Amino acid sequence: APAGDGPGLFRGSAAGDTVFAGSPGGRVYALDAVTGRPRWITPIEERDPTSVFPPAVHGDLVVVGFSIYVNPS
């Protein structure tokens, strides 16, 4: 992944054998807690610079906050 787009740049949340992490590259990652390999990656925003903050996990629900940075017009 390009610099700034990888998981682990923001604190993660664990649920069972999965760690969830947001990135300053606008993505949410679900990682295998043992191997560190991605289980899934979801882009939140691909057009504008976006930071995805540490996820909150409750059962099967993963919730993230994010900021989209755009130039004011």
mmCIF file of C-alpha atoms in Angstrom:
data_model
loop_
_atom_site.group_PDB
_atom_site.id
_atom_site.type_symbol
_atom_site.label_atom_id
_atom_site.label_comp_id
_atom_site.label_asym_id
_atom_site.label_seq_id
_atom_site.Cartn_x
_atom_site.Cartn_y
_atom_site.Cartn_z
ATOM 1 C CA ALA A 1 0.000 0.000 0.000
ATOM 2 C CA PRO A 2 1.221 3.541 -0.639
ATOM 3 C CA ALA A 3 2.549 5.465 2.358
ATOM 4 C CA GLY A 4 -0.294 6.588 4.592
ATOM 5 C CA ASP A 5 -2.737 4.025 3.223
ATOM 6 C CA GLY A 6 -1.881 1.071 5.459
ATOM 7 C CA PRO A 7 -3.657 -0.301 8.507
ATOM 8 C CA GLY A 8 -2.282 0.251 11.977
ATOM 9 C CA LEU A 9 -1.717 3.942 11.562
ATOM 10 C CA PHE A 10 -4.652 4.545 13.882
ATOM 11 C CA ARG A 11 -5.376 2.534 16.996
ATOM 12 C CA GLY A 12 -7.480 -0.530 16.272
ATOM 13 C CA SER A 13 -10.334 -2.327 17.985
ATOM 14 C CA ALA A 14 -10.396 -6.094 18.480
ATOM 15 C CA ALA A 15 -13.360 -8.442 18.393
ATOM 16 C CA GLY A 16 -12.668 -12.165 18.634
ATOM 17 C CA ASP A 17 -9.867 -13.011 16.230
ATOM 18 C CA THR A 18 -10.242 -9.851 14.120
ATOM 19 C CA VAL A 19 -8.657 -6.423 14.544
ATOM 20 C CA PHE A 20 -10.360 -3.453 12.879
ATOM 21 C CA ALA A 21 -8.391 -0.317 12.009
ATOM 22 C CA GLY A 22 -8.967 2.938 10.148
ATOM 23 C CA SER A 23 -6.390 4.727 8.049
ATOM 24 C CA PRO A 24 -5.559 8.222 6.841
ATOM 25 C CA GLY A 25 -5.965 6.752 3.350
ATOM 26 C CA GLY A 26 -9.754 6.613 3.721
ATOM 27 C CA ARG A 27 -10.097 2.883 4.346
ATOM 28 C CA VAL A 28 -11.309 0.533 7.076
ATOM 29 C CA TYR A 29 -9.409 -2.729 7.533
ATOM 30 C CA ALA A 30 -10.411 -6.022 9.140
ATOM 31 C CA LEU A 31 -7.229 -7.942 9.917
ATOM 32 C CA ASP A 32 -6.672 -11.476 11.142
ATOM 33 C CA ALA A 33 -5.342 -11.024 14.688
ATOM 34 C CA VAL A 34 -2.911 -13.934 14.332
ATOM 35 C CA THR A 35 -1.503 -13.470 10.828
ATOM 36 C CA GLY A 36 -2.122 -9.748 10.290
ATOM 37 C CA ARG A 37 -3.522 -10.497 6.841
ATOM 38 C CA PRO A 38 -6.508 -8.488 5.641
ATOM 39 C CA ARG A 39 -9.890 -10.204 5.840
ATOM 40 C CA TRP A 40 -11.505 -7.267 4.098
ATOM 41 C CA ILE A 41 -10.784 -3.645 3.206
ATOM 42 C CA THR A 42 -13.530 -1.078 2.673
ATOM 43 C CA PRO A 43 -12.923 2.344 1.125
ATOM 44 C CA ILE A 44 -14.951 5.114 2.776
ATOM 45 C CA GLU A 45 -14.079 7.842 0.257
ATOM 46 C CA GLU A 46 -11.816 7.577 -2.778
ATOM 47 C CA ARG A 47 -12.095 11.008 -4.420
ATOM 48 C CA ASP A 48 -11.059 13.331 -1.592
ATOM 49 C CA PRO A 49 -8.458 12.960 1.168
ATOM 50 C CA THR A 50 -10.160 11.186 4.065
ATOM 51 C CA SER A 51 -9.062 10.005 7.511
ATOM 52 C CA VAL A 52 -10.915 7.074 9.056
ATOM 53 C CA PHE A 53 -10.642 7.045 12.835
ATOM 54 C CA PRO A 54 -10.421 4.056 15.191
ATOM 55 C CA PRO A 55 -13.468 1.810 14.794
ATOM 56 C CA ALA A 56 -15.903 0.876 17.543
ATOM 57 C CA VAL A 57 -17.040 -2.754 17.448
ATOM 58 C CA HIS A 58 -20.143 -4.287 19.026
ATOM 59 C CA GLY A 59 -20.978 -7.837 18.001
ATOM 60 C CA ASP A 60 -21.174 -7.878 14.200
ATOM 61 C CA LEU A 61 -21.403 -4.075 13.955
ATOM 62 C CA VAL A 62 -18.335 -1.978 13.080
ATOM 63 C CA VAL A 63 -18.775 1.809 13.276
ATOM 64 C CA VAL A 64 -16.197 4.381 12.167
ATOM 65 C CA GLY A 65 -15.953 8.136 12.205
ATOM 66 C CA PHE A 66 -14.199 9.918 9.386
ATOM 67 C CA SER A 67 -13.248 13.345 8.078
ATOM 68 C CA ILE A 68 -13.179 14.309 4.416
ATOM 69 C CA TYR A 69 -10.782 17.144 3.612
ATOM 70 C CA VAL A 70 -11.773 19.290 0.647
ATOM 71 C CA ASN A 71 -10.597 22.643 -0.615
ATOM 72 C CA PRO A 72 -13.141 25.363 0.114
ATOM 73 C CA SER A 73 -14.657 26.888 -2.996
#
